[in-house]
Short mmCIF file of C-alpha atoms in Angstrom, two decimals:
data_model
loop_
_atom_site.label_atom_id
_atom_site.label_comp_id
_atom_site.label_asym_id
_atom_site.label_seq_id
_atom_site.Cartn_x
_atom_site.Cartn_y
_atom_site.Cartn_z
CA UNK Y 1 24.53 3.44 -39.87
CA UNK Y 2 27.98 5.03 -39.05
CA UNK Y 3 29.98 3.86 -35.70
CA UNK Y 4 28.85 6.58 -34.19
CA UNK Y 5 25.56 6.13 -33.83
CA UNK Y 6 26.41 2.48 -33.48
CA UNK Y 7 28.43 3.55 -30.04
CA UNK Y 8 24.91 5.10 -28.35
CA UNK Y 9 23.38 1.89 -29.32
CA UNK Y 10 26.53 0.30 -26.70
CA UNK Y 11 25.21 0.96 -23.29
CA UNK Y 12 21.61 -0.76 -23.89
CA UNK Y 13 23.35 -3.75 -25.92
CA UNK Y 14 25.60 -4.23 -23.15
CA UNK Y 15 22.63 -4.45 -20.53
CA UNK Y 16 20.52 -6.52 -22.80
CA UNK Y 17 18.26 -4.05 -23.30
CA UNK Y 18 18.64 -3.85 -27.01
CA UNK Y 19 15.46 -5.26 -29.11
CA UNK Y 20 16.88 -8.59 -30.54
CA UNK Y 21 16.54 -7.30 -33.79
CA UNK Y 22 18.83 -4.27 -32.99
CA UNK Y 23 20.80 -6.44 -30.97
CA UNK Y 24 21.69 -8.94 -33.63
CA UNK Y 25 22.52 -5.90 -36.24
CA UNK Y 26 24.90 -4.51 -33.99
CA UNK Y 27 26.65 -7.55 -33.09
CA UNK Y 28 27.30 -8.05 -36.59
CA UNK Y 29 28.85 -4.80 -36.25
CA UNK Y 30 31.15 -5.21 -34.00
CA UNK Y 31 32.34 -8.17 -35.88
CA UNK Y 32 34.21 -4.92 -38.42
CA UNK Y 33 33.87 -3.02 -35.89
CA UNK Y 34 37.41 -2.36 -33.41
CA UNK Y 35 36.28 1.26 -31.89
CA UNK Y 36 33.27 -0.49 -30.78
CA UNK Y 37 34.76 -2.93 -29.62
CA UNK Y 38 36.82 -0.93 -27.51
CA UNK Y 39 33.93 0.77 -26.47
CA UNK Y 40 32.53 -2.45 -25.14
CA UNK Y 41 35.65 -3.22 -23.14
CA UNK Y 42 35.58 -0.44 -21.52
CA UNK Y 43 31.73 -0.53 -20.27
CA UNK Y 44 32.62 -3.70 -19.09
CA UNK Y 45 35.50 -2.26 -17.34
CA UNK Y 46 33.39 0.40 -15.51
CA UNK Y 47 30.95 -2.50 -14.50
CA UNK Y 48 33.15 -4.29 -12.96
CA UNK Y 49 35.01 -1.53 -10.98
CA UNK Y 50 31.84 -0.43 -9.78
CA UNK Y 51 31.00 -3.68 -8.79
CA UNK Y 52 33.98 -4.39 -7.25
CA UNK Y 53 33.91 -1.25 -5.06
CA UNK Y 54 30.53 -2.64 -3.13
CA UNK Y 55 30.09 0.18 -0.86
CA UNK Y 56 29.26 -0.28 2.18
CA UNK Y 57 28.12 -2.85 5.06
CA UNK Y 58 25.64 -2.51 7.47
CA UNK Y 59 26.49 -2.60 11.13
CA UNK Y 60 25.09 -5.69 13.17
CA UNK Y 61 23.43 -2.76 15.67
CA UNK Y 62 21.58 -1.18 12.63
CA UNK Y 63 20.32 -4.69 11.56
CA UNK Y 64 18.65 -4.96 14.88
CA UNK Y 65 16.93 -1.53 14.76
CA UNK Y 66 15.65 -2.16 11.49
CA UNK Y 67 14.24 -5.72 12.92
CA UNK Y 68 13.07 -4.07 15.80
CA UNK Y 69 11.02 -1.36 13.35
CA UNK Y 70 7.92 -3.98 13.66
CA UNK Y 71 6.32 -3.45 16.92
CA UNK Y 72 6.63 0.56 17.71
CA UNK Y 73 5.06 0.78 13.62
CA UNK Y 74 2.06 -2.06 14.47
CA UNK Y 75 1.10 0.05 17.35
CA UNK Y 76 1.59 3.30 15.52
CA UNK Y 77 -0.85 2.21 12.98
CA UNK Y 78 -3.56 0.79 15.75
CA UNK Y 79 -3.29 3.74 17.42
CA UNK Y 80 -3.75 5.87 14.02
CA UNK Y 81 -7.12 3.55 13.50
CA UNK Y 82 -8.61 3.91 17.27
CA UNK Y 83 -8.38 7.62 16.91
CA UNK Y 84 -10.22 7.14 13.36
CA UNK Y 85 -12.66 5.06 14.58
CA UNK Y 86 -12.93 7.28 17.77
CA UNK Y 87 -13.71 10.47 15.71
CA UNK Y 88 -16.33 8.28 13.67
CA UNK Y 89 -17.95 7.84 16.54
CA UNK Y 90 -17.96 11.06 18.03
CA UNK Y 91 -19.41 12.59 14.84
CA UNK Y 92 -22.09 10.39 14.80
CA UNK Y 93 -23.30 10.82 18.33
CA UNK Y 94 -22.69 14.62 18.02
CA UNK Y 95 -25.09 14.74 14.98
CA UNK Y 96 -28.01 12.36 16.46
CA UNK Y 97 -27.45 14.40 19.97
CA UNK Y 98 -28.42 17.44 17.26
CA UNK Y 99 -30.86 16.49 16.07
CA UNK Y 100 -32.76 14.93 19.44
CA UNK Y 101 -32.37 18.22 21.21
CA UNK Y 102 -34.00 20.07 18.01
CA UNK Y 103 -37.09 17.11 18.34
CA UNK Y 104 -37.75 17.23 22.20
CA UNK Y 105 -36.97 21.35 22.55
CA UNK Y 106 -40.47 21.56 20.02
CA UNK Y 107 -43.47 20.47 21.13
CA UNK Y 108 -45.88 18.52 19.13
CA UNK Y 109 -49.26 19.47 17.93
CA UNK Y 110 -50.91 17.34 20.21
CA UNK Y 111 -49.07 19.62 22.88
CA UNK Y 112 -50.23 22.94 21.97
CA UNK Y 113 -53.60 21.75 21.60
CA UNK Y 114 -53.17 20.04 25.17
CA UNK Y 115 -51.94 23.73 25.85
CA UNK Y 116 -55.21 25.17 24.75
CA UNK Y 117 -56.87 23.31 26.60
CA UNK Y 118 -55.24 23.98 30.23
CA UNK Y 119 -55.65 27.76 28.91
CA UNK Y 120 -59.44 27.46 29.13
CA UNK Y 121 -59.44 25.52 32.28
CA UNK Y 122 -57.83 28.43 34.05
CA UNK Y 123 -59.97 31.31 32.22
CA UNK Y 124 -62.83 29.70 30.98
CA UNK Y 125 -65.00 31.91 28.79
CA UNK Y 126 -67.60 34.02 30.62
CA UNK Y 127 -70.90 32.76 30.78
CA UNK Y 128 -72.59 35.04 28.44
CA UNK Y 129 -69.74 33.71 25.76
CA UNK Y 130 -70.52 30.39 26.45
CA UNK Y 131 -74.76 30.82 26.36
CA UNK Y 132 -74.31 32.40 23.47
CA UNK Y 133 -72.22 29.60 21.52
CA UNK Y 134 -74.68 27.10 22.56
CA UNK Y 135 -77.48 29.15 21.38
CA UNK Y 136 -75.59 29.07 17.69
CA UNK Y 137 -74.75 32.79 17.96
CA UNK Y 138 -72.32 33.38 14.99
CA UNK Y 139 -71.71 36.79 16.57
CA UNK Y 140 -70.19 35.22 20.18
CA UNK Y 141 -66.24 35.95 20.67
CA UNK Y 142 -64.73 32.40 20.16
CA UNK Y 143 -61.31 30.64 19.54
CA UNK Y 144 -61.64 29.60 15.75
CA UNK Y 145 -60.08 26.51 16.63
CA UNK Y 146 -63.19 23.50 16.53
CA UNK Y 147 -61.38 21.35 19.72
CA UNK Y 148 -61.30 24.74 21.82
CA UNK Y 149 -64.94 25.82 20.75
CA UNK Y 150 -65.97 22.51 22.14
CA UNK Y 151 -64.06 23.24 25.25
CA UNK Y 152 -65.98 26.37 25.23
CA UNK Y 153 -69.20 24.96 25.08
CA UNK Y 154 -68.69 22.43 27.88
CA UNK Y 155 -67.10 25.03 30.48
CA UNK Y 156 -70.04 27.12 29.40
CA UNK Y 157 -72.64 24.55 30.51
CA UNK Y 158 -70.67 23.52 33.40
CA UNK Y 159 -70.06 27.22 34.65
CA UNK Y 160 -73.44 28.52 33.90
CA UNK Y 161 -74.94 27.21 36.78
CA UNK Y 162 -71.96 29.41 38.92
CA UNK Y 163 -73.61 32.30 37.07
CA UNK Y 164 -70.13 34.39 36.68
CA UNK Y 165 -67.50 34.53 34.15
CA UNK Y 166 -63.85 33.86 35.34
CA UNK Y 167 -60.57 35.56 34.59
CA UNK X 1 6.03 9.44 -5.96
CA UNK X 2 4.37 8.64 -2.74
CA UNK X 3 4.38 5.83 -0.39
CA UNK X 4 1.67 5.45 -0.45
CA UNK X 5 2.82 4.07 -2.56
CA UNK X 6 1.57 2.31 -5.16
CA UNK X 7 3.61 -0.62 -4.88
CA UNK X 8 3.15 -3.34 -6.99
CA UNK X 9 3.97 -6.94 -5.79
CA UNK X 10 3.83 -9.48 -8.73
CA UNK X 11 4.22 -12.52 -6.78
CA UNK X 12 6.64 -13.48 -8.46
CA UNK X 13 9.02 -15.19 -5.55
CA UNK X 14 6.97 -17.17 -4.00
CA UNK X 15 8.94 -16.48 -0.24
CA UNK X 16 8.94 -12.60 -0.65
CA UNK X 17 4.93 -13.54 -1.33
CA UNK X 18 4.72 -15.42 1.41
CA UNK X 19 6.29 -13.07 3.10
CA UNK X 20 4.00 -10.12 2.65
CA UNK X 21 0.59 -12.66 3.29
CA UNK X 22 1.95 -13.71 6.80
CA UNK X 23 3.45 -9.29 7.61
CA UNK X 24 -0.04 -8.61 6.67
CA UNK X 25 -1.29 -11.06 9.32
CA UNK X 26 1.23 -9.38 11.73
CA UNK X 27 3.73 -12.03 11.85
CA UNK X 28 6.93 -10.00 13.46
CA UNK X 29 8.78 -13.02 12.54
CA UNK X 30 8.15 -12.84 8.67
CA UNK X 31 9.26 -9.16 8.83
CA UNK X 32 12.74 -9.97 10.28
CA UNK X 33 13.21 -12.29 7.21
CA UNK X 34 12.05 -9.24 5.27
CA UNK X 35 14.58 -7.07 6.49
CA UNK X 36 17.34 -10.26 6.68
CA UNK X 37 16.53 -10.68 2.51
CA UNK X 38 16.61 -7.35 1.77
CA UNK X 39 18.20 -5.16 4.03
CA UNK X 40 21.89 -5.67 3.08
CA UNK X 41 20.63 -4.46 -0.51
CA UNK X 42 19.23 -1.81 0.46
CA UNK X 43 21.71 -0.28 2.89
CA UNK X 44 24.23 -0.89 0.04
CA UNK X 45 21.85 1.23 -2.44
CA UNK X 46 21.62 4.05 0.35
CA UNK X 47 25.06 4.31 0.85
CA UNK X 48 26.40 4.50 -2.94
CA UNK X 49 23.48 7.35 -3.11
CA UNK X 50 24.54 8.87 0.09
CA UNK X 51 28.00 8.07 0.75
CA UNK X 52 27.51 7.72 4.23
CA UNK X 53 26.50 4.87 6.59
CA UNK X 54 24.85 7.00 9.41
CA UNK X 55 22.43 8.35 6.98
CA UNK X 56 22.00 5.59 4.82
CA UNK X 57 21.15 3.16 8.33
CA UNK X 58 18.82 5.79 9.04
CA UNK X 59 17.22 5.83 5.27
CA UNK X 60 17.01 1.90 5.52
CA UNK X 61 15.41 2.18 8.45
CA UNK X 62 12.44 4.58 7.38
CA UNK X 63 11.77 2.53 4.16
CA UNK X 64 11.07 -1.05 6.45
CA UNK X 65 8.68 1.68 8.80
CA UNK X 66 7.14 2.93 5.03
CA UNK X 67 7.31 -0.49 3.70
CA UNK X 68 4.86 -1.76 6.59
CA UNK X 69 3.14 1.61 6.22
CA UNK X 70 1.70 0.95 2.76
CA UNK X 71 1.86 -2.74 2.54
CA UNK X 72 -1.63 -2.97 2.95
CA UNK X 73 -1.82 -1.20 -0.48
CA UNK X 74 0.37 -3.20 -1.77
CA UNK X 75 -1.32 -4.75 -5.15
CA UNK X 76 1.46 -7.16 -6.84
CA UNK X 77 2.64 -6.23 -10.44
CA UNK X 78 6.28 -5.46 -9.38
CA UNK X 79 8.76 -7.49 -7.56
CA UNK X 80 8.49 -6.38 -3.98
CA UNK X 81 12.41 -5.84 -4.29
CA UNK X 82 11.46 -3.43 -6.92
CA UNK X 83 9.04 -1.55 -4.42
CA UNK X 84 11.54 -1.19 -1.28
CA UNK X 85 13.74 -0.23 -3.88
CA UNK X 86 11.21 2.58 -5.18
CA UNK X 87 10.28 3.34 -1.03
CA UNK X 88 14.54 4.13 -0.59
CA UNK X 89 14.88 5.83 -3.45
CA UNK X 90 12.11 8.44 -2.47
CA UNK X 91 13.14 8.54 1.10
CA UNK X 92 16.86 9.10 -0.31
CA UNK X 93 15.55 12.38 -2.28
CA UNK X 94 13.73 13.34 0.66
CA UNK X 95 16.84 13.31 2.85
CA UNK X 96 18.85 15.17 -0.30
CA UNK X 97 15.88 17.81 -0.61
CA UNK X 98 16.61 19.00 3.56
CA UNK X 99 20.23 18.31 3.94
CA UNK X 100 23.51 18.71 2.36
CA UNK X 101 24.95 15.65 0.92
CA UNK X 102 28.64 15.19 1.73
CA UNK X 103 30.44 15.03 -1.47
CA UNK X 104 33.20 13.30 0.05
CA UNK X 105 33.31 10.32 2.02
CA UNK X 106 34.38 11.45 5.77
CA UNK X 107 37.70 10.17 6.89
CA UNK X 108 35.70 8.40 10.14
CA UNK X 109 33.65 6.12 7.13
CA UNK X 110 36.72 4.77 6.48
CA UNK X 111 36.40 2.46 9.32
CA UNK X 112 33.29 1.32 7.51
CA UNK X 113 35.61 -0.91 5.16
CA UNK X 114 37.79 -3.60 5.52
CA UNK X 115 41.81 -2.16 5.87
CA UNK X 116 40.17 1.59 6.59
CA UNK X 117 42.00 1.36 9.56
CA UNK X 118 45.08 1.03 8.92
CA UNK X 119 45.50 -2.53 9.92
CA UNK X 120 44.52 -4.64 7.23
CA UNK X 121 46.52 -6.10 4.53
CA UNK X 122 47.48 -4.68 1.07
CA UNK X 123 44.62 -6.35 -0.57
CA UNK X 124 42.69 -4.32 1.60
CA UNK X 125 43.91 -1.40 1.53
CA UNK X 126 43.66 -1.62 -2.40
CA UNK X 127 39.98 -2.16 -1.69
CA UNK X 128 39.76 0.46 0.34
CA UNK X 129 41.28 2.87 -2.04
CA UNK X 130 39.00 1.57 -4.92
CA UNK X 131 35.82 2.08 -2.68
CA UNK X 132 36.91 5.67 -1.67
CA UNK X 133 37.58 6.18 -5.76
CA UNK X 134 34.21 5.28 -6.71
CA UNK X 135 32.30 6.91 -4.01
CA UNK X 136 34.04 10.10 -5.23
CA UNK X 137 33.92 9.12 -8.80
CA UNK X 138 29.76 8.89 -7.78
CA UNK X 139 29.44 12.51 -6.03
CA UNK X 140 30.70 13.97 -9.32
CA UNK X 141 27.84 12.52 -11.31
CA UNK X 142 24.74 14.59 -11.61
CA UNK X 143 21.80 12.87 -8.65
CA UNK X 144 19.87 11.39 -11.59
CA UNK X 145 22.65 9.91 -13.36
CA UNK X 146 24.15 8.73 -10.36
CA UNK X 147 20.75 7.07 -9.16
CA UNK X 148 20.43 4.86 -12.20
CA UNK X 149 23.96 4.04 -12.76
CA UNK X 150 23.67 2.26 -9.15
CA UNK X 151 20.23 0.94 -9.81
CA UNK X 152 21.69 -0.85 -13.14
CA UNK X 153 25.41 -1.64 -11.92
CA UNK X 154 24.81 -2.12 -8.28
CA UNK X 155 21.64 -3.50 -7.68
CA UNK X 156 21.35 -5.27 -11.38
CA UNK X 157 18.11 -4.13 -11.67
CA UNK X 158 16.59 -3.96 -15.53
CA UNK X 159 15.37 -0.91 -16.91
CA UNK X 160 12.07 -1.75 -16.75
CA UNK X 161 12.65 -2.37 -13.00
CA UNK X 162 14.39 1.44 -12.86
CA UNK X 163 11.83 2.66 -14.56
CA UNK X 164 9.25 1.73 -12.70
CA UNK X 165 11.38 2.86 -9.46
CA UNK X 166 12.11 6.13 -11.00
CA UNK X 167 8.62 6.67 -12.68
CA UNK X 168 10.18 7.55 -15.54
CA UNK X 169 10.14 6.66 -19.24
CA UNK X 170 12.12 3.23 -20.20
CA UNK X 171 13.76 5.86 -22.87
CA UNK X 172 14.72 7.90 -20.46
CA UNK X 173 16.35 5.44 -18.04
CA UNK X 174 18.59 4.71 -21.19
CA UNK X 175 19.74 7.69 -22.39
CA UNK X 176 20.49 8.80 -18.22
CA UNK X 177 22.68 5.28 -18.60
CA UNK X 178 24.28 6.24 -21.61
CA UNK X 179 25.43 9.81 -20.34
CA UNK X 180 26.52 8.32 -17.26
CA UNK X 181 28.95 5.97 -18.30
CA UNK X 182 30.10 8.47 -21.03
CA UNK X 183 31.12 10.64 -17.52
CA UNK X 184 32.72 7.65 -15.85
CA UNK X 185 35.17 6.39 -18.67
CA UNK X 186 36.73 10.10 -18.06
CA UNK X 187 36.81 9.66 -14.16
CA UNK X 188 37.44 6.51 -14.08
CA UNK X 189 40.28 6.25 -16.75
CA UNK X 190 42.84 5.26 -14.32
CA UNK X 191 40.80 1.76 -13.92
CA UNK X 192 39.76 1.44 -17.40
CA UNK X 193 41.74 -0.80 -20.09
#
């Protein structure tokens, strides 16, 4: 391997990065080695001019503000999860308030029958319907429906005796 | 790389550990002894990458707000030193992506360091000069070279421990190393042997 390529090899050796295999090659090296050598030096020299320079210090007011971080972010983040929780909540009420209103705005079966019924309390069929549906007259007008034929056949003996169909 | 973060937390010190269980619980104390362990660190990371202590108090201070953010998501492979680390460093290219980065340090930071102004002794003032040297020396360095020069010489953090901060390749963390201090023994030369 020529010096060269030993040199790239420099930076990671230096940071102990170098596999030890690697690392023990190149340290043999160096041993014949003054360029690298010199190389070395100078990485070291960098490191510790860097080092040395330590930019910076922190001011005792920003310490405090950093410190004091904890309490505005806890409520920031219970607030963020009551508003979550809130919205849960409203979706789930909108969507059962749905889908009540669709149940109770229909009426059952048991209604419109119920219906049917209160329609032939207030026009029962005329008598001559009626007198002819007890008689078994296929031919008589009449509601297909068995539960308002019955209801048919009881107005019609009950109003027979009155003599006159209603409206 | 987002906060969110997937920070990994490796237990590894048992006080940052402790640390995290009892922030989790909401234990304000156990945060200030987060911030008193690692704050100094960080605001010295934030200023190398920023040159500038206004922005890099202000950069420190949104990665303790992210840090508690996300530390519910915080797993444990990493060292959490290695995850504030990774929270700065995206909140630093954040800032760099919306502003203009001053490429030289303002003559008001000065007061920022010992013998900046004026009064201090020649040992000082050499310090001084040496900090103002580097902090250029660092603004001529392309952002990614500059990042993990600071990581490695600053912050003596491995490469696996830049990598994972970067979320780059281990092979690429050394080669940006390699070209970096290939720059610096030209600007530097006046400090090198």
């Amino acid at each position: 391997m020529t010096s060269c390529e030993y040199q790239r090899q420099l930076s990671a050796y230096y940071d102990g990065e170098l596999p030890d295999e690697q690392a023990a090659e190149l340290q043999r090296h160096l041993r014949q080695c003054e360029s690298c050598r010199r190389e070395l030096r100078r990485l070291e020299a960098i490191s510790a001019v860097l080092v040395s320079a330590a930019l910076g210090r922190p001011s005792r007011e920003a310490v405090e503000r950093w410190r004091g971080a904890f309490r505005p972010a806890r409520a920031r983040a219970i607030l963020r999860l009551a508003r979550a929780v809130t919205a849960a909540a409203a979706a789930i009420l909108l969507v059962c308030s749905v889908a009540l209103w669709q149940r109770w705005s229909r009426p059952p079966e048991s209604f419109r029958q119920a219906a049917a019924w209160e329609k032939l309390a207030a026009s029962p069929p005329s008598g001559q319907v009626a007198a002819a549906i007890l008689a078994g007259d296929d031919s008589a007008e009449a509601d297909e429906s068995p539960d308002v034929q019955l209801a048919q056949s009881i107005l019609g003996s009950l109003g027979g005796a009155e003599g006159s169909g209603n409206d | 790389m987002s906060l969110a973060t997937d920070a990994l937390y490796d237990g590894g010190s048992d006080g940052d550990a402790e640390l995290v269980r009892r922030i989790r619980r909401g234990d304000e104390v156990a945060f200030c002894g987060l911030v008193d362990r690692h704050g100094r660190r960080l605001y010295t990371l934030a200023y190398a990458l920023l040159g500038n202590s206004a922005d890099a108090e202000d950069v420190v201070q949104e990665t303790f707000i992210g840090a508690l953010a996300g530390l519910g998501g915080f797993r444990g492979q990493a060292s959490l030193k290695t995850w504030l680390t990774r929270i700065l460093v995206n909140r630093v290219s954040k800032l760099r992506r919306y502003r203009k980065v001053r490429r030289a340090m303002a003559i008001e930071d000065m007061d920022d360091m010992p013998g900046g102004g004026g009064s201090a002794g020649a040992a000082q003032a050499d310090r001084a000069d040496i900090r103002m040297d580097v902090a250029a020396v660092l603004r001529r360095l392309p952002a990614h070279q500059r990042t993990v020069i600071i990581l490695r010489e600053m912050q003596q953090m491995s490469y696996e421990e830049i990598s994972t901060v970067l979320g780059v390749p281990r092979g690429t963390v050394e080669s940006r190393l390699f070209r970096a201090r290939r720059r610096l023994k030209s600007l530097l030369k006046d400090y090198l042997p």
